[in-house]
Amino acid sequence: MVGVTSQQLYQSEQILSRETTEAEWQSTQTNSELDNDSDYEPNISCRKRKAKAQKVQKAKRARKTGIAAAQPAKSQRFFRFLDLPPELRNHIYEIALSDTQPVSLCEGWKKYRRIARRQHVRSYHETIATSTNSFVPALLALNKQIHVEAVAVLYSNEFVFADTQAMYNFLAQIGSHRRFVRYITIKEWGWGNGTHKAINHPAMTLLCDAVGLEKFKVSCTFCSHNSKRIAERLYRDGHHWFEAVGHRMKNKTAVFEILEVPKPDINSRYYHSRRYGRSTTEDLKTTVFEELAKLLERK
């Protein structure tokens, strides 16, 4: 066996020591990196958890605030509207469903359906009025009892129609509620050879169901001051309604208590004609009714 000198032993110890030191240093670096990674990842997840917790807390506070707002105070007391006295309910209906100004309606469309929509209506010689007041017809949709009690209040307003087409759309739309209508004014009578003139008769015929009608005012001109022509046009388009009123009142001329004929057209050449002369509104009304009475007696 070959002998080992002391110098060789020393060198071997130095090499082993260096290898051990390098291994320990590498192990230390690896552990340090692992420690750094483990420290970094929990920090990220911790921030995420904090952010999520903050969101949850905000949501809880929002829910609590909403619940607190929705819940009435213990001191508040509620009552049923229908428990109010009838006189007080009627007063509320008048405030919510009555308008201080006439309700002006014109022809309109909604979802491809012909309707009557609210709008200020004026004739050519009138000035523009102030904006219309708003009321709440949706009140009728609360329940059946309120509908029964308040429907007559809504339709007791004075309705002003731009023309007979608007009146036809309105009367056809309200159906059986036509019996509650009390005041109607027409601003323009259909004329020509098209649909405007053709709608006059069906619009006037729907008035047969308006048994509560108290006033029907024709606030337009017929481009004529001839009472006979005016009477013929009114009778041609409204004879069904005239006869229905006469049959109900047992008087053929009872419609004269409801009907108001138009004023003379001062801009028409007929107004200044020597043939017809200048008559007052009352004279025209009298002569128109006289001509209408003759037509009603013929049947």
PDB file of C-alpha atoms in Angstrom:
ATOM      1  CA  MET A   1       0.000   0.000   0.000  1.00  0.00           C
ATOM      2  CA  VAL A   2       1.324   3.294  -1.046  1.00  0.00           C
ATOM      3  CA  GLY A   3       1.786   5.690   1.781  1.00  0.00           C
ATOM      4  CA  VAL A   4      -0.013   9.065   1.871  1.00  0.00           C
ATOM      5  CA  THR A   5       1.983  12.041   2.773  1.00  0.00           C
ATOM      6  CA  SER A   6       0.819  14.836   4.994  1.00  0.00           C
ATOM      7  CA  GLN A   7       0.855  17.297   2.094  1.00  0.00           C
ATOM      8  CA  GLN A   8      -1.557  15.158   0.097  1.00  0.00           C
ATOM      9  CA  LEU A   9      -3.882  14.904   3.056  1.00  0.00           C
ATOM     10  CA  TYR A  10      -3.852  18.636   3.435  1.00  0.00           C
ATOM     11  CA  GLN A  11      -4.711  19.173  -0.209  1.00  0.00           C
ATOM     12  CA  SER A  12      -7.553  16.665  -0.018  1.00  0.00           C
ATOM     13  CA  GLU A  13      -8.979  18.448   2.988  1.00  0.00           C
ATOM     14  CA  GLN A  14      -8.818  21.793   1.153  1.00  0.00           C
ATOM     15  CA  ILE A  15     -10.657  20.395  -1.878  1.00  0.00           C
ATOM     16  CA  LEU A  16     -13.335  18.788   0.281  1.00  0.00           C
ATOM     17  CA  SER A  17     -13.750  22.012   2.214  1.00  0.00           C
ATOM     18  CA  ARG A  18     -14.219  24.030  -0.979  1.00  0.00           C
ATOM     19  CA  GLU A  19     -16.777  21.572  -2.350  1.00  0.00           C
ATOM     20  CA  THR A  20     -18.682  21.647   0.903  1.00  0.00           C
ATOM     21  CA  THR A  21     -18.679  25.442   0.937  1.00  0.00           C
ATOM     22  CA  GLU A  22     -19.931  25.623  -2.662  1.00  0.00           C
ATOM     23  CA  ALA A  23     -22.692  23.111  -1.943  1.00  0.00           C
ATOM     24  CA  GLU A  24     -23.774  25.046   1.131  1.00  0.00           C
ATOM     25  CA  TRP A  25     -23.723  28.336  -0.815  1.00  0.00           C
ATOM     26  CA  GLN A  26     -25.855  26.865  -3.620  1.00  0.00           C
ATOM     27  CA  SER A  27     -28.255  25.426  -1.088  1.00  0.00           C
ATOM     28  CA  THR A  28     -28.468  28.798   0.609  1.00  0.00           C
ATOM     29  CA  GLN A  29     -29.193  30.553  -2.713  1.00  0.00           C
ATOM     30  CA  THR A  30     -31.883  28.034  -3.600  1.00  0.00           C
ATOM     31  CA  ASN A  31     -33.559  28.421  -0.220  1.00  0.00           C
ATOM     32  CA  SER A  32     -33.320  32.185  -0.504  1.00  0.00           C
ATOM     33  CA  GLU A  33     -35.021  32.159  -3.906  1.00  0.00           C
ATOM     34  CA  LEU A  34     -37.718  29.878  -2.614  1.00  0.00           C
ATOM     35  CA  ASP A  35     -38.210  32.127   0.373  1.00  0.00           C
ATOM     36  CA  ASN A  36     -38.452  35.160  -1.864  1.00  0.00           C
ATOM     37  CA  ASP A  37     -41.002  33.455  -4.114  1.00  0.00           C
ATOM     38  CA  SER A  38     -43.036  32.300  -1.164  1.00  0.00           C
ATOM     39  CA  ASP A  39     -42.930  35.822   0.247  1.00  0.00           C
ATOM     40  CA  TYR A  40     -43.941  37.415  -3.063  1.00  0.00           C
ATOM     41  CA  GLU A  41     -46.908  35.169  -3.880  1.00  0.00           C
ATOM     42  CA  PRO A  42     -48.675  35.538  -0.518  1.00  0.00           C
ATOM     43  CA  ASN A  43     -48.329  39.321  -0.821  1.00  0.00           C
ATOM     44  CA  ILE A  44     -50.189  39.291  -4.157  1.00  0.00           C
ATOM     45  CA  SER A  45     -52.934  36.986  -2.917  1.00  0.00           C
ATOM     46  CA  CYS A  46     -53.228  39.051   0.251  1.00  0.00           C
ATOM     47  CA  ARG A  47     -53.836  42.216  -1.739  1.00  0.00           C
ATOM     48  CA  LYS A  48     -56.451  40.411  -3.812  1.00  0.00           C
ATOM     49  CA  ARG A  49     -58.169  39.181  -0.681  1.00  0.00           C
ATOM     50  CA  LYS A  50     -58.192  42.679   0.775  1.00  0.00           C
ATOM     51  CA  ALA A  51     -59.672  44.142  -2.417  1.00  0.00           C
ATOM     52  CA  LYS A  52     -62.335  41.453  -2.532  1.00  0.00           C
ATOM     53  CA  ALA A  53     -63.166  42.005   1.121  1.00  0.00           C
ATOM     54  CA  GLN A  54     -63.548  45.731   0.487  1.00  0.00           C
ATOM     55  CA  LYS A  55     -65.958  45.053  -2.374  1.00  0.00           C
ATOM     56  CA  VAL A  56     -67.997  42.727  -0.191  1.00  0.00           C
ATOM     57  CA  GLN A  57     -68.141  45.343   2.558  1.00  0.00           C
ATOM     58  CA  LYS A  58     -69.287  47.999   0.087  1.00  0.00           C
ATOM     59  CA  ALA A  59     -71.995  45.691  -1.254  1.00  0.00           C
ATOM     60  CA  LYS A  60     -73.197  44.935   2.262  1.00  0.00           C
ATOM     61  CA  ARG A  61     -73.327  48.623   3.142  1.00  0.00           C
ATOM     62  CA  ALA A  62     -75.250  49.356  -0.069  1.00  0.00           C
ATOM     63  CA  ARG A  63     -77.753  46.608   0.694  1.00  0.00           C
ATOM     64  CA  LYS A  64     -78.211  47.851   4.227  1.00  0.00           C
ATOM     65  CA  THR A  65     -78.727  51.408   2.997  1.00  0.00           C
ATOM     66  CA  GLY A  66     -81.299  50.277   0.419  1.00  0.00           C
ATOM     67  CA  ILE A  67     -83.195  48.195   2.938  1.00  0.00           C
ATOM     68  CA  ALA A  68     -83.182  51.064   5.394  1.00  0.00           C
ATOM     69  CA  ALA A  69     -84.526  53.429   2.747  1.00  0.00           C
ATOM     70  CA  ALA A  70     -87.208  50.970   1.680  1.00  0.00           C
ATOM     71  CA  GLN A  71     -88.347  50.235   5.198  1.00  0.00           C
ATOM     72  CA  PRO A  72     -90.710  52.917   6.524  1.00  0.00           C
ATOM     73  CA  ALA A  73     -90.082  54.539   9.823  1.00  0.00           C
ATOM     74  CA  LYS A  74     -91.939  53.078  12.738  1.00  0.00           C
ATOM     75  CA  SER A  75     -93.669  56.398  13.320  1.00  0.00           C
ATOM     76  CA  GLN A  76     -95.212  56.439   9.802  1.00  0.00           C
ATOM     77  CA  ARG A  77     -98.795  55.331   9.400  1.00  0.00           C
ATOM     78  CA  PHE A  78    -100.440  54.200   6.193  1.00  0.00           C
ATOM     79  CA  PHE A  79    -104.072  54.001   5.176  1.00  0.00           C
ATOM     80  CA  ARG A  80    -105.965  52.466   2.290  1.00  0.00           C
ATOM     81  CA  PHE A  81    -107.142  54.953  -0.319  1.00  0.00           C
ATOM     82  CA  LEU A  82    -110.513  53.233  -0.506  1.00  0.00           C
ATOM     83  CA  ASP A  83    -110.974  53.762   3.247  1.00  0.00           C
ATOM     84  CA  LEU A  84    -111.266  57.509   2.653  1.00  0.00           C
ATOM     85  CA  PRO A  85    -114.753  59.055   2.628  1.00  0.00           C
ATOM     86  CA  PRO A  86    -116.401  59.090  -0.823  1.00  0.00           C
ATOM     87  CA  GLU A  87    -116.483  62.903  -0.852  1.00  0.00           C
ATOM     88  CA  LEU A  88    -112.726  63.093  -0.343  1.00  0.00           C
ATOM     89  CA  ARG A  89    -112.068  60.447  -2.992  1.00  0.00           C
ATOM     90  CA  ASN A  90    -114.222  62.349  -5.477  1.00  0.00           C
ATOM     91  CA  HIS A  91    -112.255  65.503  -4.751  1.00  0.00           C
ATOM     92  CA  ILE A  92    -109.014  63.644  -5.451  1.00  0.00           C
ATOM     93  CA  TYR A  93    -110.472  62.300  -8.695  1.00  0.00           C
ATOM     94  CA  GLU A  94    -111.342  65.817  -9.808  1.00  0.00           C
ATOM     95  CA  ILE A  95    -107.821  67.034  -9.108  1.00  0.00           C
ATOM     96  CA  ALA A  96    -106.146  64.107 -10.859  1.00  0.00           C
ATOM     97  CA  LEU A  97    -108.512  63.615 -13.798  1.00  0.00           C
ATOM     98  CA  SER A  98    -109.947  67.049 -14.570  1.00  0.00           C
ATOM     99  CA  ASP A  99    -108.319  69.751 -16.637  1.00  0.00           C
ATOM    100  CA  THR A 100    -109.020  73.442 -16.284  1.00  0.00           C
ATOM    101  CA  GLN A 101    -108.601  73.791 -20.053  1.00  0.00           C
ATOM    102  CA  PRO A 102    -110.303  71.776 -22.810  1.00  0.00           C
ATOM    103  CA  VAL A 103    -108.498  68.562 -23.717  1.00  0.00           C
ATOM    104  CA  SER A 104    -107.385  69.012 -27.324  1.00  0.00           C
ATOM    105  CA  LEU A 105    -106.864  65.868 -29.380  1.00  0.00           C
ATOM    106  CA  CYS A 106    -105.658  65.231 -32.902  1.00  0.00           C
ATOM    107  CA  GLU A 107    -105.043  62.205 -35.073  1.00  0.00           C
ATOM    108  CA  GLY A 108    -102.000  60.074 -34.296  1.00  0.00           C
ATOM    109  CA  TRP A 109    -100.422  56.648 -34.697  1.00  0.00           C
ATOM    110  CA  LYS A 110     -98.922  54.256 -32.172  1.00  0.00           C
ATOM    111  CA  LYS A 111     -97.590  50.825 -33.087  1.00  0.00           C
ATOM    112  CA  TYR A 112     -99.317  51.043 -36.490  1.00  0.00           C
ATOM    113  CA  ARG A 113    -102.654  51.790 -34.809  1.00  0.00           C
ATOM    114  CA  ARG A 114    -104.717  54.928 -35.323  1.00  0.00           C
ATOM    115  CA  ILE A 115    -105.219  56.784 -32.058  1.00  0.00           C
ATOM    116  CA  ALA A 116    -106.183  60.232 -30.795  1.00  0.00           C
ATOM    117  CA  ARG A 117    -103.273  61.957 -29.092  1.00  0.00           C
ATOM    118  CA  ARG A 118    -103.293  65.083 -27.000  1.00  0.00           C
ATOM    119  CA  GLN A 119    -102.168  68.305 -28.600  1.00  0.00           C
ATOM    120  CA  HIS A 120    -103.145  71.938 -28.641  1.00  0.00           C
ATOM    121  CA  VAL A 121    -105.574  72.502 -31.499  1.00  0.00           C
ATOM    122  CA  ARG A 122    -106.421  75.885 -32.947  1.00  0.00           C
ATOM    123  CA  SER A 123    -108.093  77.208 -36.031  1.00  0.00           C
ATOM    124  CA  TYR A 124    -106.405  79.452 -38.558  1.00  0.00           C
ATOM    125  CA  HIS A 125    -107.626  82.703 -37.009  1.00  0.00           C
ATOM    126  CA  GLU A 126    -106.917  81.797 -33.375  1.00  0.00           C
ATOM    127  CA  THR A 127    -103.828  82.671 -31.408  1.00  0.00           C
ATOM    128  CA  ILE A 128    -101.684  80.001 -29.783  1.00  0.00           C
ATOM    129  CA  ALA A 129    -102.815  79.247 -26.245  1.00  0.00           C
ATOM    130  CA  THR A 130    -100.682  78.434 -23.266  1.00  0.00           C
ATOM    131  CA  SER A 131     -99.405  74.921 -22.670  1.00  0.00           C
ATOM    132  CA  THR A 132    -101.959  72.359 -21.577  1.00  0.00           C
ATOM    133  CA  ASN A 133    -102.191  71.100 -18.037  1.00  0.00           C
ATOM    134  CA  SER A 134    -101.379  67.504 -17.274  1.00  0.00           C
ATOM    135  CA  PHE A 135    -103.616  65.032 -15.493  1.00  0.00           C
ATOM    136  CA  VAL A 136    -103.317  61.394 -14.490  1.00  0.00           C
ATOM    137  CA  PRO A 137    -105.690  59.075 -16.410  1.00  0.00           C
ATOM    138  CA  ALA A 138    -103.539  56.096 -15.339  1.00  0.00           C
ATOM    139  CA  LEU A 139    -105.304  56.353 -11.976  1.00  0.00           C
ATOM    140  CA  LEU A 140    -108.167  54.356 -13.495  1.00  0.00           C
ATOM    141  CA  ALA A 141    -105.897  51.329 -13.853  1.00  0.00           C
ATOM    142  CA  LEU A 142    -105.324  50.857 -10.104  1.00  0.00           C
ATOM    143  CA  ASN A 143    -108.326  48.606  -9.499  1.00  0.00           C
ATOM    144  CA  LYS A 144    -111.907  48.048 -10.600  1.00  0.00           C
ATOM    145  CA  GLN A 145    -113.540  50.094  -7.860  1.00  0.00           C
ATOM    146  CA  ILE A 146    -111.469  53.193  -8.594  1.00  0.00           C
ATOM    147  CA  HIS A 147    -112.164  52.715 -12.297  1.00  0.00           C
ATOM    148  CA  VAL A 148    -115.911  52.599 -11.698  1.00  0.00           C
ATOM    149  CA  GLU A 149    -115.829  55.650  -9.421  1.00  0.00           C
ATOM    150  CA  ALA A 150    -113.524  57.853 -11.500  1.00  0.00           C
ATOM    151  CA  VAL A 151    -114.188  57.014 -15.153  1.00  0.00           C
ATOM    152  CA  ALA A 152    -117.054  59.502 -15.389  1.00  0.00           C
ATOM    153  CA  VAL A 153    -114.812  62.275 -14.027  1.00  0.00           C
ATOM    154  CA  LEU A 154    -112.220  61.710 -16.746  1.00  0.00           C
ATOM    155  CA  TYR A 155    -114.685  61.790 -19.625  1.00  0.00           C
ATOM    156  CA  SER A 156    -116.544  64.801 -18.237  1.00  0.00           C
ATOM    157  CA  ASN A 157    -113.737  67.021 -19.542  1.00  0.00           C
ATOM    158  CA  GLU A 158    -114.390  69.082 -22.636  1.00  0.00           C
ATOM    159  CA  PHE A 159    -112.749  67.374 -25.610  1.00  0.00           C
ATOM    160  CA  VAL A 160    -111.710  69.504 -28.573  1.00  0.00           C
ATOM    161  CA  PHE A 161    -110.911  67.537 -31.730  1.00  0.00           C
ATOM    162  CA  ALA A 162    -108.806  68.835 -34.575  1.00  0.00           C
ATOM    163  CA  ASP A 163    -111.124  67.153 -37.073  1.00  0.00           C
ATOM    164  CA  THR A 164    -113.645  64.352 -37.446  1.00  0.00           C
ATOM    165  CA  GLN A 165    -110.833  61.822 -37.963  1.00  0.00           C
ATOM    166  CA  ALA A 166    -109.489  62.555 -34.471  1.00  0.00           C
ATOM    167  CA  MET A 167    -113.000  62.293 -33.026  1.00  0.00           C
ATOM    168  CA  TYR A 168    -113.562  58.952 -34.742  1.00  0.00           C
ATOM    169  CA  ASN A 169    -110.254  57.567 -33.432  1.00  0.00           C
ATOM    170  CA  PHE A 170    -111.087  58.697 -29.894  1.00  0.00           C
ATOM    171  CA  LEU A 171    -114.660  57.405 -29.792  1.00  0.00           C
ATOM    172  CA  ALA A 172    -113.646  54.083 -31.342  1.00  0.00           C
ATOM    173  CA  GLN A 173    -110.808  53.738 -28.849  1.00  0.00           C
ATOM    174  CA  ILE A 174    -112.806  54.320 -25.653  1.00  0.00           C
ATOM    175  CA  GLY A 175    -115.562  51.861 -26.609  1.00  0.00           C
ATOM    176  CA  SER A 176    -118.382  51.622 -24.072  1.00  0.00           C
ATOM    177  CA  HIS A 177    -117.056  54.665 -22.212  1.00  0.00           C
ATOM    178  CA  ARG A 178    -118.634  56.829 -24.898  1.00  0.00           C
ATOM    179  CA  ARG A 179    -121.680  57.116 -22.668  1.00  0.00           C
ATOM    180  CA  PHE A 180    -119.655  59.245 -20.201  1.00  0.00           C
ATOM    181  CA  VAL A 181    -118.568  61.879 -22.747  1.00  0.00           C
ATOM    182  CA  ARG A 182    -120.345  65.189 -22.103  1.00  0.00           C
ATOM    183  CA  TYR A 183    -118.701  67.961 -24.137  1.00  0.00           C
ATOM    184  CA  ILE A 184    -117.294  67.780 -27.674  1.00  0.00           C
ATOM    185  CA  THR A 185    -116.012  70.491 -29.993  1.00  0.00           C
ATOM    186  CA  ILE A 186    -115.023  69.944 -33.634  1.00  0.00           C
ATOM    187  CA  LYS A 187    -112.501  72.338 -35.168  1.00  0.00           C
ATOM    188  CA  GLU A 188    -112.585  71.095 -38.762  1.00  0.00           C
ATOM    189  CA  TRP A 189    -115.153  69.220 -40.818  1.00  0.00           C
ATOM    190  CA  GLY A 190    -113.855  66.709 -43.334  1.00  0.00           C
ATOM    191  CA  TRP A 191    -114.033  67.980 -46.900  1.00  0.00           C
ATOM    192  CA  GLY A 192    -113.026  66.938 -50.403  1.00  0.00           C
ATOM    193  CA  ASN A 193    -113.627  63.626 -52.138  1.00  0.00           C
ATOM    194  CA  GLY A 194    -111.145  61.518 -50.156  1.00  0.00           C
ATOM    195  CA  THR A 195    -110.992  59.888 -46.747  1.00  0.00           C
ATOM    196  CA  HIS A 196    -111.291  63.200 -44.863  1.00  0.00           C
ATOM    197  CA  LYS A 197    -114.839  63.661 -46.049  1.00  0.00           C
ATOM    198  CA  ALA A 198    -115.674  59.954 -45.852  1.00  0.00           C
ATOM    199  CA  ILE A 199    -114.872  59.778 -42.126  1.00  0.00           C
ATOM    200  CA  ASN A 200    -117.503  62.386 -41.187  1.00  0.00           C
ATOM    201  CA  HIS A 201    -120.416  59.952 -41.265  1.00  0.00           C
ATOM    202  CA  PRO A 202    -118.868  57.096 -39.194  1.00  0.00           C
ATOM    203  CA  ALA A 203    -117.517  59.616 -36.675  1.00  0.00           C
ATOM    204  CA  MET A 204    -120.953  61.162 -36.181  1.00  0.00           C
ATOM    205  CA  THR A 205    -122.592  57.731 -36.037  1.00  0.00           C
ATOM    206  CA  LEU A 206    -120.445  56.756 -33.037  1.00  0.00           C
ATOM    207  CA  LEU A 207    -122.139  59.580 -31.137  1.00  0.00           C
ATOM    208  CA  CYS A 208    -125.258  57.401 -30.903  1.00  0.00           C
ATOM    209  CA  ASP A 209    -123.643  55.712 -27.895  1.00  0.00           C
ATOM    210  CA  ALA A 210    -122.784  59.051 -26.243  1.00  0.00           C
ATOM    211  CA  VAL A 211    -126.036  59.158 -24.298  1.00  0.00           C
ATOM    212  CA  GLY A 212    -124.595  61.601 -21.741  1.00  0.00           C
ATOM    213  CA  LEU A 213    -123.541  64.176 -24.323  1.00  0.00           C
ATOM    214  CA  GLU A 214    -124.658  67.666 -23.292  1.00  0.00           C
ATOM    215  CA  LYS A 215    -122.970  69.826 -25.919  1.00  0.00           C
ATOM    216  CA  PHE A 216    -121.716  69.157 -29.427  1.00  0.00           C
ATOM    217  CA  LYS A 217    -120.172  72.306 -30.847  1.00  0.00           C
ATOM    218  CA  VAL A 218    -119.213  72.614 -34.508  1.00  0.00           C
ATOM    219  CA  SER A 219    -116.539  75.310 -34.260  1.00  0.00           C
ATOM    220  CA  CYS A 220    -115.630  75.346 -37.930  1.00  0.00           C
ATOM    221  CA  THR A 221    -116.934  76.810 -41.145  1.00  0.00           C
ATOM    222  CA  PHE A 222    -118.337  75.038 -44.157  1.00  0.00           C
ATOM    223  CA  CYS A 223    -117.015  77.656 -46.609  1.00  0.00           C
ATOM    224  CA  SER A 224    -120.585  78.760 -47.010  1.00  0.00           C
ATOM    225  CA  HIS A 225    -123.019  81.140 -45.387  1.00  0.00           C
ATOM    226  CA  ASN A 226    -125.968  79.301 -46.867  1.00  0.00           C
ATOM    227  CA  SER A 227    -127.934  77.830 -43.978  1.00  0.00           C
ATOM    228  CA  LYS A 228    -129.571  75.270 -46.227  1.00  0.00           C
ATOM    229  CA  ARG A 229    -126.240  73.889 -47.413  1.00  0.00           C
ATOM    230  CA  ILE A 230    -124.925  73.737 -43.867  1.00  0.00           C
ATOM    231  CA  ALA A 231    -128.058  71.904 -42.701  1.00  0.00           C
ATOM    232  CA  GLU A 232    -127.827  69.436 -45.579  1.00  0.00           C
ATOM    233  CA  ARG A 233    -124.198  68.662 -44.822  1.00  0.00           C
ATOM    234  CA  LEU A 234    -124.859  68.190 -41.114  1.00  0.00           C
ATOM    235  CA  TYR A 235    -127.845  65.957 -41.797  1.00  0.00           C
ATOM    236  CA  ARG A 236    -126.034  63.886 -44.406  1.00  0.00           C
ATOM    237  CA  ASP A 237    -123.192  63.073 -41.999  1.00  0.00           C
ATOM    238  CA  GLY A 238    -125.084  62.964 -38.692  1.00  0.00           C
ATOM    239  CA  HIS A 239    -128.627  61.776 -39.392  1.00  0.00           C
ATOM    240  CA  HIS A 240    -128.123  58.530 -37.435  1.00  0.00           C
ATOM    241  CA  TRP A 241    -127.158  60.483 -34.333  1.00  0.00           C
ATOM    242  CA  PHE A 242    -129.944  63.056 -34.805  1.00  0.00           C
ATOM    243  CA  GLU A 243    -132.523  60.293 -35.040  1.00  0.00           C
ATOM    244  CA  ALA A 244    -131.060  58.360 -32.087  1.00  0.00           C
ATOM    245  CA  VAL A 245    -131.314  61.434 -29.855  1.00  0.00           C
ATOM    246  CA  GLY A 246    -134.846  62.123 -31.073  1.00  0.00           C
ATOM    247  CA  HIS A 247    -135.912  58.547 -30.407  1.00  0.00           C
ATOM    248  CA  ARG A 248    -134.386  58.573 -26.920  1.00  0.00           C
ATOM    249  CA  MET A 249    -135.933  61.937 -26.012  1.00  0.00           C
ATOM    250  CA  LYS A 250    -139.181  61.224 -27.892  1.00  0.00           C
ATOM    251  CA  ASN A 251    -138.702  64.435 -29.824  1.00  0.00           C
ATOM    252  CA  LYS A 252    -137.321  64.564 -33.357  1.00  0.00           C
ATOM    253  CA  THR A 253    -135.690  67.943 -32.832  1.00  0.00           C
ATOM    254  CA  ALA A 254    -134.254  67.185 -29.379  1.00  0.00           C
ATOM    255  CA  VAL A 255    -130.751  67.248 -30.858  1.00  0.00           C
ATOM    256  CA  PHE A 256    -131.061  71.026 -31.204  1.00  0.00           C
ATOM    257  CA  GLU A 257    -130.566  71.292 -27.429  1.00  0.00           C
ATOM    258  CA  ILE A 258    -127.138  69.684 -27.825  1.00  0.00           C
ATOM    259  CA  LEU A 259    -125.949  70.895 -31.214  1.00  0.00           C
ATOM    260  CA  GLU A 260    -124.211  74.249 -31.705  1.00  0.00           C
ATOM    261  CA  VAL A 261    -123.768  75.345 -35.318  1.00  0.00           C
ATOM    262  CA  PRO A 262    -120.713  77.242 -36.570  1.00  0.00           C
ATOM    263  CA  LYS A 263    -120.429  80.984 -36.620  1.00  0.00           C
ATOM    264  CA  PRO A 264    -120.586  82.822 -39.957  1.00  0.00           C
ATOM    265  CA  ASP A 265    -117.361  82.757 -41.926  1.00  0.00           C
ATOM    266  CA  ILE A 266    -116.495  86.449 -42.168  1.00  0.00           C
ATOM    267  CA  ASN A 267    -113.687  85.649 -44.602  1.00  0.00           C
ATOM    268  CA  SER A 268    -115.972  83.867 -47.021  1.00  0.00           C
ATOM    269  CA  ARG A 269    -117.226  85.666 -50.099  1.00  0.00           C
ATOM    270  CA  TYR A 270    -120.693  84.382 -49.189  1.00  0.00           C
ATOM    271  CA  TYR A 271    -120.670  86.482 -46.043  1.00  0.00           C
ATOM    272  CA  HIS A 272    -120.598  89.694 -48.073  1.00  0.00           C
ATOM    273  CA  SER A 273    -122.857  88.430 -50.824  1.00  0.00           C
ATOM    274  CA  ARG A 274    -126.065  90.301 -51.493  1.00  0.00           C
ATOM    275  CA  ARG A 275    -127.742  86.967 -52.048  1.00  0.00           C
ATOM    276  CA  TYR A 276    -127.297  85.827 -48.443  1.00  0.00           C
ATOM    277  CA  GLY A 277    -126.789  89.173 -46.753  1.00  0.00           C
ATOM    278  CA  ARG A 278    -125.222  89.674 -43.343  1.00  0.00           C
ATOM    279  CA  SER A 279    -127.011  87.738 -40.651  1.00  0.00           C
ATOM    280  CA  THR A 280    -126.077  87.282 -37.028  1.00  0.00           C
ATOM    281  CA  THR A 281    -124.984  84.020 -35.463  1.00  0.00           C
ATOM    282  CA  GLU A 282    -128.366  83.563 -33.839  1.00  0.00           C
ATOM    283  CA  ASP A 283    -130.114  84.124 -37.171  1.00  0.00           C
ATOM    284  CA  LEU A 284    -127.868  81.533 -38.801  1.00  0.00           C
ATOM    285  CA  LYS A 285    -128.507  79.059 -35.987  1.00  0.00           C
ATOM    286  CA  THR A 286    -132.241  79.560 -36.335  1.00  0.00           C
ATOM    287  CA  THR A 287    -132.235  79.085 -40.088  1.00  0.00           C
ATOM    288  CA  VAL A 288    -129.959  76.041 -39.923  1.00  0.00           C
ATOM    289  CA  PHE A 289    -132.211  74.426 -37.338  1.00  0.00           C
ATOM    290  CA  GLU A 290    -135.252  75.242 -39.435  1.00  0.00           C
ATOM    291  CA  GLU A 291    -133.688  73.480 -42.406  1.00  0.00           C
ATOM    292  CA  LEU A 292    -132.625  70.551 -40.224  1.00  0.00           C
ATOM    293  CA  ALA A 293    -136.143  70.249 -38.837  1.00  0.00           C
ATOM    294  CA  LYS A 294    -137.502  69.975 -42.364  1.00  0.00           C
ATOM    295  CA  LEU A 295    -135.044  67.190 -43.152  1.00  0.00           C
ATOM    296  CA  LEU A 296    -135.868  65.323 -39.935  1.00  0.00           C
ATOM    297  CA  GLU A 297    -139.598  65.561 -40.579  1.00  0.00           C
ATOM    298  CA  ARG A 298    -139.235  63.979 -44.008  1.00  0.00           C
ATOM    299  CA  LYS A 299    -138.396  60.565 -42.571  1.00  0.00           C
TER     300      LYS A 299
END
